[in-house]
Coordinates of C-alpha atoms in Angstrom, one line a residue:
Chain S
M1 CA -68.8 -16.8 53.0
S2 CA -66.9 -14.6 56.0
E3 CA -69.2 -13.3 58.7
K4 CA -67.9 -10.5 59.2
E5 CA -64.9 -8.5 57.1
Y6 CA -61.5 -9.6 57.3
I7 CA -59.2 -6.6 59.0
H8 CA -55.7 -6.9 57.7
T9 CA -52.8 -4.8 58.8
V10 CA -50.3 -5.4 56.2
T11 CA -50.8 -3.3 54.0
I12 CA -49.5 -1.9 50.5
N13 CA -47.9 1.4 49.9
K14 CA -48.8 2.3 46.1
K15 CA -46.0 5.0 45.7
R16 CA -43.1 2.9 46.6
C17 CA -44.5 -0.4 45.4
I18 CA -42.7 -1.1 41.3
G19 CA -44.7 -4.1 40.6
C20 CA -41.4 -6.5 40.5
T21 CA -43.2 -9.4 41.3
R22 CA -41.3 -10.4 44.4
C23 CA -44.1 -10.6 47.1
L24 CA -46.3 -13.0 44.9
R25 CA -44.0 -15.5 44.5
V26 CA -43.3 -16.1 48.5
C27 CA -47.3 -15.8 49.9
P28 CA -48.5 -19.3 51.1
T29 CA -52.0 -18.4 50.4
K30 CA -50.9 -16.9 47.0
A31 CA -53.0 -14.1 47.9
L32 CA -51.3 -11.3 45.8
R33 CA -51.2 -10.1 42.4
I34 CA -50.2 -7.2 40.2
R35 CA -52.3 -5.0 38.5
N36 CA -51.8 -2.0 36.7
G37 CA -48.7 -2.1 37.9
K38 CA -49.2 -2.5 41.4
A39 CA -49.7 -5.3 43.9
I40 CA -53.2 -6.5 45.6
I41 CA -54.1 -8.2 48.1
L42 CA -57.0 -11.1 47.9
Q43 CA -58.5 -10.1 51.0
D44 CA -60.2 -13.6 51.9
R45 CA -57.1 -15.3 51.2
C46 CA -54.5 -13.2 53.3
I47 CA -53.4 -14.8 56.5
D48 CA -51.0 -11.6 57.9
C49 CA -48.1 -13.6 58.0
G50 CA -45.8 -10.8 56.7
E51 CA -43.4 -13.0 54.0
C52 CA -44.3 -10.6 51.3
I53 CA -43.1 -7.8 53.9
R54 CA -39.5 -9.6 54.8
V55 CA -39.2 -9.8 51.1
C56 CA -40.0 -6.4 49.3
P57 CA -36.9 -4.9 48.2
Q58 CA -39.0 -1.7 48.0
K59 CA -40.0 -1.6 51.5
A60 CA -43.5 -1.3 49.7
I61 CA -45.2 -3.5 51.9
Y62 CA -45.7 -2.5 55.8
S63 CA -47.8 -3.5 58.6
K64 CA -50.5 -0.7 59.7
I65 CA -50.4 -0.4 63.5
D66 CA -50.4 1.8 66.3
D67 CA -47.8 4.7 67.5
L68 CA -46.3 4.1 71.1
D69 CA -47.5 7.3 72.5
I70 CA -51.9 6.2 72.3
I71 CA -50.7 5.0 75.7
N72 CA -51.6 8.6 76.7
N73 CA -54.6 7.8 76.1
Y74 CA -55.1 6.1 79.1
K75 CA -54.8 6.2 83.1
H76 CA -53.0 2.9 83.8
K77 CA -50.8 1.6 81.0
L78 CA -49.9 -2.2 81.1
L79 CA -47.6 -4.1 78.7
V80 CA -47.5 -7.1 77.9
Y81 CA -43.7 -7.9 75.4
S82 CA -43.2 -11.0 73.6
S83 CA -40.1 -11.5 75.7
V84 CA -38.2 -12.4 72.2
L85 CA -37.4 -8.8 72.9
I86 CA -34.6 -10.0 75.3
G87 CA -32.4 -11.7 72.6
Q88 CA -32.2 -8.4 70.8
F89 CA -29.8 -6.5 72.9
K90 CA -25.5 -7.2 72.5
K91 CA -24.9 -5.8 75.8
Y92 CA -27.7 -6.4 77.8
K93 CA -27.7 -10.1 78.4
N94 CA -28.8 -9.4 81.7
F95 CA -32.7 -10.2 81.8
K96 CA -33.1 -7.8 85.1
K97 CA -30.9 -4.8 82.6
I98 CA -33.3 -5.1 79.6
L99 CA -36.8 -4.7 82.1
N100 CA -34.8 -1.9 84.0
L101 CA -34.6 0.0 80.2
M102 CA -38.1 -0.9 79.7
S103 CA -39.3 1.2 82.7
Y104 CA -38.3 4.0 81.1
L105 CA -41.2 3.3 78.3
G106 CA -43.9 4.5 80.5
F107 CA -45.8 1.9 81.4
D108 CA -47.6 1.3 85.2
E109 CA -46.5 -2.1 84.9
I110 CA -45.2 -5.1 82.4
V111 CA -44.6 -8.8 82.3
G112 CA -43.4 -10.9 79.5
V113 CA -45.5 -13.2 77.5
D114 CA -43.9 -16.3 79.2
I115 CA -46.3 -15.8 82.0
G116 CA -48.6 -17.0 79.2
A117 CA -47.2 -19.5 78.5
L118 CA -46.3 -20.7 82.2
I119 CA -50.1 -20.5 82.7
I120 CA -51.5 -22.2 79.4
S121 CA -48.8 -25.3 79.4
D122 CA -50.2 -26.3 82.9
V123 CA -53.9 -26.2 81.3
I124 CA -52.9 -27.7 77.9
R125 CA -51.5 -30.3 79.9
S126 CA -54.0 -31.1 81.8
F127 CA -55.9 -31.7 78.9
L128 CA -54.0 -33.7 77.1
K129 CA -54.1 -35.7 79.7
H130 CA -57.6 -36.4 78.9
N131 CA -57.3 -35.9 75.1
R132 CA -55.5 -38.4 73.0
D133 CA -57.8 -39.0 70.2
K134 CA -55.6 -36.6 67.7
T135 CA -53.1 -34.5 66.9
Y136 CA -53.3 -31.2 68.8
I137 CA -52.1 -27.8 67.1
T138 CA -51.6 -25.0 69.2
T139 CA -52.7 -21.6 69.1
N140 CA -50.0 -20.1 69.4
C141 CA -48.8 -18.3 66.2
P142 CA -52.0 -16.7 64.8
A143 CA -50.7 -16.7 61.0
V144 CA -51.5 -20.5 61.4
V145 CA -54.6 -20.1 62.8
R146 CA -56.2 -18.4 59.8
L147 CA -54.1 -20.7 57.6
I148 CA -55.8 -23.7 58.8
Q149 CA -59.2 -21.3 58.8
V150 CA -58.8 -20.4 55.5
K151 CA -56.8 -23.5 53.3
Y152 CA -57.7 -26.2 55.9
P153 CA -60.9 -26.1 57.5
S154 CA -61.0 -29.4 58.1
L155 CA -58.3 -29.3 60.7
I156 CA -60.4 -27.0 63.1
D157 CA -61.0 -29.5 65.5
N158 CA -57.5 -30.2 66.2
M159 CA -57.1 -26.6 67.3
L160 CA -56.6 -26.8 71.1
P161 CA -59.1 -24.6 72.5
F162 CA -57.1 -22.2 73.8
K163 CA -56.3 -18.8 73.8
N164 CA -52.7 -18.2 72.9
M165 CA -50.2 -17.1 75.8
M166 CA -50.2 -14.0 74.5
D167 CA -53.7 -13.6 75.5
V168 CA -53.5 -15.6 79.0
A169 CA -50.9 -13.0 79.4
G170 CA -52.5 -10.6 79.0
E171 CA -55.9 -11.4 80.9
Y172 CA -53.6 -12.5 83.5
L173 CA -51.8 -9.2 83.4
K174 CA -55.1 -6.6 83.6
K175 CA -57.0 -9.1 85.5
E176 CA -53.7 -9.2 88.6
Y177 CA -53.3 -5.1 88.3
M178 CA -56.8 -4.4 88.3
K179 CA -57.4 -6.9 91.8
K180 CA -53.8 -5.6 93.5
N181 CA -54.3 -1.1 92.7
Q182 CA -58.3 -1.4 92.8
V183 CA -58.6 0.3 89.7
K184 CA -62.2 0.2 87.0
E185 CA -61.2 -1.9 83.9
K186 CA -62.5 1.3 81.8
N187 CA -59.6 3.2 83.2
I188 CA -56.5 0.5 81.9
G189 CA -55.1 0.3 78.7
L190 CA -53.5 -3.2 77.6
F191 CA -50.8 -3.1 75.0
Y192 CA -48.6 -5.8 73.4
L193 CA -45.5 -5.5 72.0
S194 CA -45.6 -7.8 69.3
P195 CA -42.7 -9.0 67.0
C196 CA -45.0 -9.8 63.5
P197 CA -47.8 -8.2 61.9
S198 CA -49.7 -11.7 62.6
K199 CA -49.7 -11.0 65.9
A200 CA -50.5 -7.3 65.8
Q201 CA -53.4 -8.5 63.5
A202 CA -55.2 -10.9 66.0
V203 CA -54.8 -7.7 68.7
Y204 CA -57.2 -6.3 66.0
Q205 CA -59.0 -9.0 65.5
P206 CA -58.8 -12.2 68.0
E207 CA -60.3 -15.2 66.4
G208 CA -62.0 -17.6 69.3
E209 CA -62.6 -14.3 70.8
V210 CA -65.7 -12.0 71.6
K211 CA -63.6 -8.4 71.9
R212 CA -60.6 -7.8 72.2
I213 CA -58.3 -8.1 75.1
F214 CA -55.5 -5.4 74.1
D215 CA -56.3 -1.9 73.4
G216 CA -53.0 -1.5 71.3
V217 CA -50.0 -3.2 69.7
F218 CA -46.7 -2.0 69.1
S219 CA -44.1 -3.1 66.9
M220 CA -41.1 -4.6 68.2
E221 CA -38.9 -2.1 65.8
E222 CA -40.5 0.6 67.0
V223 CA -40.1 -0.1 70.5
Y224 CA -36.4 -1.2 70.2
N225 CA -35.8 2.0 68.4
N226 CA -37.3 3.8 71.5
L227 CA -35.2 1.8 74.4
R228 CA -32.0 2.2 72.1
Y229 CA -33.0 6.4 72.4
I230 CA -33.4 5.9 76.0
M231 CA -30.0 4.0 76.8
E232 CA -28.0 6.8 74.7
K233 CA -29.4 9.4 77.9
K234 CA -27.1 9.7 80.6
D235 CA -29.1 9.9 83.7
I236 CA -30.9 6.2 83.9
H237 CA -30.3 3.3 86.2
L238 CA -30.1 -0.1 85.1
D239 CA -29.5 -2.2 88.7
K240 CA -32.8 -1.5 90.2
D241 CA -33.8 -4.9 91.2
I242 CA -36.9 -6.3 90.1
E243 CA -37.9 -9.3 91.4
L244 CA -38.7 -12.4 88.7
E245 CA -40.6 -15.4 90.7
N246 CA -42.8 -16.0 87.6
V247 CA -40.1 -17.2 84.8
T248 CA -38.8 -20.4 83.9
E249 CA -36.3 -22.0 81.9
S250 CA -38.8 -23.5 80.2
S251 CA -42.1 -20.4 79.6
L252 CA -38.8 -18.5 78.6
K253 CA -38.2 -21.0 75.9
W254 CA -41.3 -22.3 74.8
S255 CA -42.8 -18.6 74.4
T256 CA -39.3 -17.3 72.3
L257 CA -38.3 -20.4 70.4
G258 CA -41.4 -22.7 69.9
D259 CA -39.5 -24.5 72.2
V260 CA -42.3 -27.1 73.2
D261 CA -40.6 -30.3 74.1
S262 CA -39.4 -28.7 77.1
Q263 CA -42.8 -28.0 78.0
F264 CA -44.7 -31.3 77.6
K265 CA -42.5 -34.1 78.9
D266 CA -44.7 -36.6 79.1
F267 CA -45.9 -36.0 75.0
T268 CA -44.8 -36.3 72.2
S269 CA -44.8 -33.2 70.9
L270 CA -43.3 -31.3 67.8
R271 CA -42.3 -28.0 66.7
I272 CA -42.6 -26.5 63.4
D273 CA -41.1 -23.7 62.2
G274 CA -41.5 -22.0 58.9
I275 CA -45.1 -21.4 56.9
D276 CA -43.9 -23.8 53.6
N277 CA -42.9 -26.7 56.4
V278 CA -45.9 -25.6 58.4
I279 CA -48.1 -26.1 54.5
E280 CA -46.4 -29.8 54.0
F281 CA -47.3 -30.6 57.9
L282 CA -51.3 -29.7 57.2
E283 CA -51.1 -31.0 54.5
E284 CA -49.9 -34.3 55.4
I285 CA -52.4 -33.8 58.6
E286 CA -55.4 -33.3 56.3
E287 CA -54.7 -36.8 54.6
G288 CA -54.3 -38.9 57.5
D289 CA -53.8 -38.4 61.2
F290 CA -50.2 -39.0 62.8
K291 CA -51.1 -41.2 65.7
E292 CA -48.3 -41.0 67.4
I293 CA -47.7 -37.2 67.8
D294 CA -49.7 -35.6 70.5
L295 CA -49.2 -31.7 69.8
V296 CA -48.0 -29.7 67.6
D297 CA -46.1 -26.3 68.0
M298 CA -46.3 -24.7 64.7
Y299 CA -44.8 -21.2 63.6
S300 CA -45.7 -19.5 60.8
C301 CA -41.8 -17.6 60.7
Q302 CA -38.2 -20.3 60.2
N303 CA -36.7 -20.3 64.2
G304 CA -40.2 -19.5 65.3
C305 CA -41.3 -16.0 66.7
V306 CA -37.6 -15.1 67.3
G307 CA -37.9 -14.7 63.5
G308 CA -40.4 -12.6 63.0
V309 CA -40.6 -10.0 60.8
F310 CA -40.4 -7.1 63.3
T311 CA -37.3 -7.9 64.9
N312 CA -34.0 -7.1 63.9
E313 CA -31.3 -9.1 65.2
N314 CA -30.3 -12.1 63.5
P315 CA -32.4 -15.2 64.9
F316 CA -29.9 -17.3 65.3
V317 CA -27.9 -15.3 67.3
C318 CA -31.6 -13.8 69.0
E319 CA -31.6 -17.6 70.1
H320 CA -28.3 -17.9 71.5
R321 CA -29.1 -15.2 74.2
I322 CA -31.8 -16.5 75.0
R323 CA -31.1 -20.0 75.7
H324 CA -28.0 -18.0 77.9
I325 CA -30.5 -16.2 79.6
A326 CA -33.4 -19.3 79.9
S327 CA -30.9 -21.4 81.9
S328 CA -30.1 -19.4 84.3
F329 CA -34.1 -19.4 85.3
P330 CA -35.3 -22.8 87.5
D331 CA -37.3 -25.5 86.0
S332 CA -40.3 -25.1 87.4
V333 CA -42.0 -22.7 89.8
D334 CA -43.4 -24.1 93.1
E335 CA -46.6 -22.8 92.1
I336 CA -48.2 -21.9 89.2
P337 CA -49.9 -17.8 89.0
P338 CA -53.5 -18.6 90.2
I339 CA -55.8 -19.1 88.0
C340 CA -57.6 -16.0 88.9
E341 CA -62.0 -15.6 88.7
G342 CA -63.1 -17.7 86.1
D343 CA -61.5 -20.0 83.3
Y344 CA -59.9 -17.4 81.0
C345 CA -57.6 -19.7 79.7
S346 CA -59.9 -20.8 76.9
L347 CA -61.3 -19.5 74.2
S348 CA -64.3 -17.7 74.1
K349 CA -66.1 -19.4 71.0
P350 CA -65.0 -22.0 68.9
L351 CA -62.9 -21.5 66.0
K352 CA -64.8 -21.3 63.2
P353 CA -63.7 -22.3 59.6
R354 CA -63.2 -19.2 56.7
P355 CA -62.4 -21.1 53.6
V356 CA -62.0 -19.6 50.3
E357 CA -65.4 -18.9 48.2
P358 CA -65.5 -21.6 45.7
I359 CA -65.2 -21.7 42.3
D360 CA -69.0 -21.7 41.5
K361 CA -71.7 -22.3 44.4
N362 CA -73.1 -24.9 42.1
M363 CA -70.9 -27.6 42.1
S364 CA -71.3 -28.7 38.1
N365 CA -70.9 -25.1 37.1
A366 CA -67.8 -25.3 39.1
V367 CA -67.0 -28.6 37.3
K368 CA -67.2 -26.3 33.9
K369 CA -65.0 -23.5 35.0
M370 CA -62.3 -26.4 36.5
K371 CA -62.4 -27.7 32.8
E372 CA -62.1 -24.1 31.3
I373 CA -59.5 -23.2 33.4
E374 CA -57.6 -26.4 32.7
E375 CA -57.7 -26.1 29.4
V376 CA -56.4 -22.9 29.6
F377 CA -53.5 -23.7 31.4
K378 CA -53.0 -26.1 28.9
K379 CA -51.2 -22.7 26.9
L380 CA -49.4 -21.4 29.5
P381 CA -46.1 -22.0 29.4
K382 CA -46.1 -23.5 33.2
L383 CA -42.6 -21.4 34.2
N384 CA -44.6 -19.5 37.2
C385 CA -42.7 -16.7 36.1
S386 CA -45.1 -14.4 38.0
I387 CA -44.5 -11.9 34.8
C388 CA -48.2 -11.6 34.2
G389 CA -49.2 -10.4 37.7
S390 CA -50.8 -13.7 38.9
P391 CA -48.5 -15.7 41.4
T392 CA -48.2 -19.3 38.9
C393 CA -49.7 -20.0 35.1
Y394 CA -52.2 -22.3 36.7
N395 CA -53.2 -18.7 39.1
L396 CA -53.2 -17.1 36.0
A397 CA -55.2 -19.7 34.2
E398 CA -57.9 -19.4 37.4
D399 CA -57.5 -15.3 37.4
I400 CA -58.2 -15.7 33.7
V401 CA -61.9 -17.8 33.7
L402 CA -63.0 -16.0 37.0
N403 CA -61.7 -12.9 37.0
E404 CA -63.2 -10.6 33.1
D405 CA -59.7 -8.3 33.4
V406 CA -57.5 -10.6 32.9
S407 CA -57.0 -12.5 29.6
I408 CA -54.0 -14.9 28.3
Y409 CA -52.5 -12.3 26.9
D410 CA -51.1 -10.8 29.6
C411 CA -48.6 -14.4 29.5
P412 CA -45.6 -12.8 27.7
V413 CA -44.6 -16.2 26.4
V414 CA -48.2 -16.2 25.4
L415 CA -48.2 -12.9 23.6
R416 CA -44.9 -13.9 21.5
R417 CA -46.0 -16.8 20.3
N418 CA -48.8 -14.8 19.0
L419 CA -47.2 -12.3 18.1
R420 CA -44.5 -14.6 15.8
N421 CA -47.4 -16.3 14.2
M422 CA -49.0 -13.1 13.7
A423 CA -46.0 -11.9 12.5
K424 CA -45.0 -15.2 10.3
D425 CA -48.9 -14.4 8.5
L426 CA -48.2 -10.9 8.0
F427 CA -44.9 -11.4 6.4
E428 CA -46.0 -14.2 4.1
M429 CA -49.3 -12.1 3.2
A430 CA -47.1 -8.7 2.6
G431 CA -45.0 -10.9 -0.3
R432 CA -47.7 -11.9 -2.2
I433 CA -48.2 -9.2 -5.5
D434 CA -51.1 -7.7 -5.3
P435 CA -53.2 -9.5 -9.0
I436 CA -54.8 -6.5 -10.6
E437 CA -50.8 -4.6 -10.1
E438 CA -50.5 -8.1 -11.7
K439 CA -52.3 -8.0 -14.3
K440 CA -50.8 -4.3 -15.3
D441 CA -47.2 -5.7 -15.5
K442 CA -48.0 -8.4 -18.5
E443 CA -49.6 -5.9 -20.3
Chain B
M1 CA -71.5 -39.0 35.3
E2 CA -69.1 -36.5 33.8
K3 CA -65.2 -37.5 34.7
I4 CA -63.0 -34.8 36.0
L5 CA -59.9 -36.7 37.3
D6 CA -57.9 -40.1 36.5
F7 CA -53.9 -41.7 37.7
K8 CA -52.6 -44.2 37.1
I9 CA -52.0 -47.3 40.3
K10 CA -48.5 -48.6 40.2
G11 CA -48.4 -51.4 41.9
R12 CA -45.8 -51.7 45.0
D13 CA -45.5 -48.1 44.8
F14 CA -46.6 -47.4 48.0
I15 CA -45.0 -43.9 48.5
N16 CA -46.5 -42.4 45.7
A17 CA -49.7 -43.7 46.3
G18 CA -51.1 -40.7 48.5
E19 CA -50.5 -38.6 45.7
S20 CA -53.6 -38.8 44.0
T21 CA -55.4 -37.7 47.1
S22 CA -53.8 -34.1 47.5
K23 CA -55.1 -33.6 43.9
M24 CA -58.2 -34.9 44.7
K25 CA -58.3 -32.9 47.8
N26 CA -57.6 -29.6 45.6
Y27 CA -59.8 -30.0 43.4
F28 CA -63.0 -30.9 45.4
K29 CA -62.3 -27.9 47.7
K30 CA -62.8 -25.5 44.5
I31 CA -65.3 -26.6 44.0
G32 CA -66.9 -26.3 47.8
I33 CA -67.6 -29.8 48.6
S34 CA -67.6 -29.7 52.1
S35 CA -64.2 -30.7 54.1
K36 CA -66.0 -34.0 56.5
I37 CA -67.4 -35.4 52.9
I38 CA -63.5 -34.4 50.9
K39 CA -62.5 -36.7 54.4
R40 CA -64.5 -39.3 53.7
I41 CA -64.0 -39.4 50.0
L42 CA -60.1 -39.3 50.6
V43 CA -60.4 -42.2 53.0
A44 CA -61.8 -43.9 50.8
S45 CA -60.5 -43.3 47.6
Y46 CA -56.4 -44.4 49.5
E47 CA -57.7 -47.0 51.1
A48 CA -58.5 -48.2 47.5
E49 CA -56.0 -47.3 46.1
L50 CA -53.6 -49.1 48.4
N51 CA -55.8 -52.0 48.1
V52 CA -54.6 -52.0 44.3
V53 CA -50.8 -51.0 45.2
A54 CA -50.8 -53.9 47.6
H55 CA -52.1 -56.8 45.5
A56 CA -52.1 -56.0 42.3
D57 CA -49.4 -55.1 38.9
S58 CA -51.1 -51.9 38.2
G59 CA -55.0 -50.4 38.4
V60 CA -56.2 -46.8 37.3
M61 CA -58.1 -44.6 39.4
E62 CA -60.9 -42.3 37.9
I63 CA -63.4 -39.6 39.7
F64 CA -66.4 -38.6 38.1
V65 CA -69.8 -36.5 38.9
D66 CA -73.2 -37.3 38.7
E67 CA -75.4 -34.4 39.8
D68 CA -74.7 -34.0 43.5
K69 CA -72.3 -36.9 43.7
I70 CA -69.1 -37.8 43.6
V71 CA -68.1 -41.4 42.0
V72 CA -64.7 -43.0 42.3
T73 CA -64.2 -46.3 40.4
V74 CA -60.8 -48.1 41.3
E75 CA -60.1 -51.0 38.3
D76 CA -57.2 -53.2 38.8
E77 CA -55.8 -56.3 36.7
G78 CA -54.5 -58.5 39.8
P79 CA -55.4 -61.4 41.9
G80 CA -59.1 -60.9 42.3
I81 CA -61.2 -61.4 45.8
E82 CA -61.8 -65.0 46.1
D83 CA -64.8 -63.7 49.1
I84 CA -65.7 -60.8 48.8
D85 CA -68.5 -61.1 51.9
R86 CA -65.1 -61.8 54.0
A87 CA -63.1 -59.3 52.6
M88 CA -65.7 -57.0 53.9
Q89 CA -65.1 -58.4 57.6
E90 CA -62.5 -56.3 59.7
G91 CA -59.1 -57.4 60.1
F92 CA -59.3 -59.8 57.7
S93 CA -55.8 -59.7 55.4
T94 CA -54.2 -61.5 52.9
A95 CA -51.0 -59.0 52.2
S96 CA -48.0 -60.2 52.1
D97 CA -45.9 -59.9 55.1
E98 CA -43.7 -57.5 53.2
V99 CA -46.4 -55.5 52.9
R100 CA -47.7 -55.7 56.4
E101 CA -44.3 -55.5 57.4
M102 CA -44.6 -51.4 55.2
G103 CA -47.7 -50.8 58.1
F104 CA -50.3 -51.2 55.6
G105 CA -52.6 -54.4 55.4
A106 CA -53.8 -54.8 58.7
G107 CA -57.3 -55.9 56.9
M108 CA -59.7 -52.7 57.9
G109 CA -59.5 -51.5 53.3
L110 CA -62.9 -52.7 52.5
P111 CA -64.6 -51.9 55.5
N112 CA -63.2 -48.4 56.4
I113 CA -63.8 -47.7 52.1
K114 CA -67.7 -49.5 53.0
R115 CA -68.3 -47.0 56.0
N116 CA -66.5 -44.0 54.7
S117 CA -68.6 -44.2 51.6
D118 CA -72.8 -44.1 50.7
D119 CA -72.5 -46.8 48.4
L120 CA -70.3 -49.5 47.4
E121 CA -70.4 -52.1 44.4
I122 CA -66.8 -54.1 44.3
E123 CA -67.4 -56.5 40.9
S124 CA -63.9 -59.2 41.8
E125 CA -63.6 -62.3 39.5
V126 CA -60.3 -64.5 40.8
N127 CA -56.8 -64.6 38.7
K128 CA -58.6 -61.3 35.8
G129 CA -58.8 -58.4 38.2
T130 CA -61.2 -56.3 41.0
R131 CA -63.6 -53.4 40.0
V132 CA -64.5 -51.3 43.3
K133 CA -66.9 -48.3 42.4
M134 CA -67.8 -46.1 45.3
V135 CA -70.4 -43.2 45.8
F136 CA -70.2 -40.0 48.0
N137 CA -73.3 -38.3 48.2
V138 CA -72.0 -34.6 48.3
S139 CA -74.9 -32.4 48.7

């Protein structure tokens, strides 16, 4: 059903994977299986949320993204960083010192994603004023966007028709830089510093866009390591004054913590974080709207983006630091940065659903297969132990009916029951005396 | 006509009314029914289920597939509907205060069912019970 190939950054290192099933059990879309002793990803189901990366004890799952040195391929190098970065440093509670430190990375211009939050919040506010017909969902977390495309296609119209804040920040930075320095677009390399694989994936394949906005993406882990390395050098100066005119307390909090309330005071808004909570809420919205809620800001990670897979600091500590830093900024700015030359906040094309294929295109065949699945499921122990290589007993039943390589004997409980019954039969059979021998004995 | 799902409905159990909805939803998604039609089936079925919860002691909901149609029947042994035509009017409600306080019984149940289904049959006998049959074209 998908119109183009799905690009994933989440990748499995087969050499490291021991098939332990840990990832199977946390995957929210049941996109993982263990086959031939190794984890595999079902491409049409994966939403790149990175929960599997988080739990893998072997560090066998990783996100395949760019190395920092690709910036050297471009004459002008621009970076949008996830503002979560400012909460990662122990002794750098001073925002300006962190920015000074980042200036050693080799970029010509750097902005935080909070500039995108500042710009887009204004656009969303005026949209919500005229659209109070349903509960709208923000597009900030790409894992949530893809979850809706794959599992909740009926909620596509609940998504705000706007870019997420990182893309807005990217468009803004690029346009501003081109205008200020009279530079052609082809000479610019625009990069994103991501707290998670989901946003990294969105750089390679932005939903609702015709072309890529960023030229590359780096993980916060890699950049953090680089910055720590720079900090060890003797000749760095971190006291240069940097003007911060477009930073507000609320944009900083919204872009890092999903603190949506502070940005949308005139509306009823909710932040929902953690993929299980997101799923529960989407299920409920799908079954009946929450008319009293205007806006939901959803994040796949617990605590929002501070809980991203690429962050190294404890999310609660990080949140505390960011709140501390944010409180030193004004609540609002006199003038929101101009949305220059055209509307760059709206999505370039409508978001499209990408539902998992039905079990059969013909409905009566599909119903037959559902019956078969139910029959197989009845025979399974319903322990959901994942040892068979499918995440739950129901998934195994589906895999048995829909995939010829999978057998009910992959279930260790069924296998043992069958072996026991066979052994009983064997024992009974072996205990019988051969009728021919019996005759001989009598003679 | 082939039965694919069935649910028992318990009177006055508003919290668990709706559990059938998510099971139906998952089933319909798997057999490839479009999300717009799923939504209509769910809205109509939920309203019909709630009518049983609000008025009867118990009932049964059954879901069938009939070629390119989904048929949902909801049957109860409840008080019955005195005047079906009147009950079909928007805002008409016989719900008790107890039911209204819980945010239900606004008199939109049957009109909502009619609006969301392609065909609707209601048979009812006072003091005996009600049978609602909803048909949805899925092709």
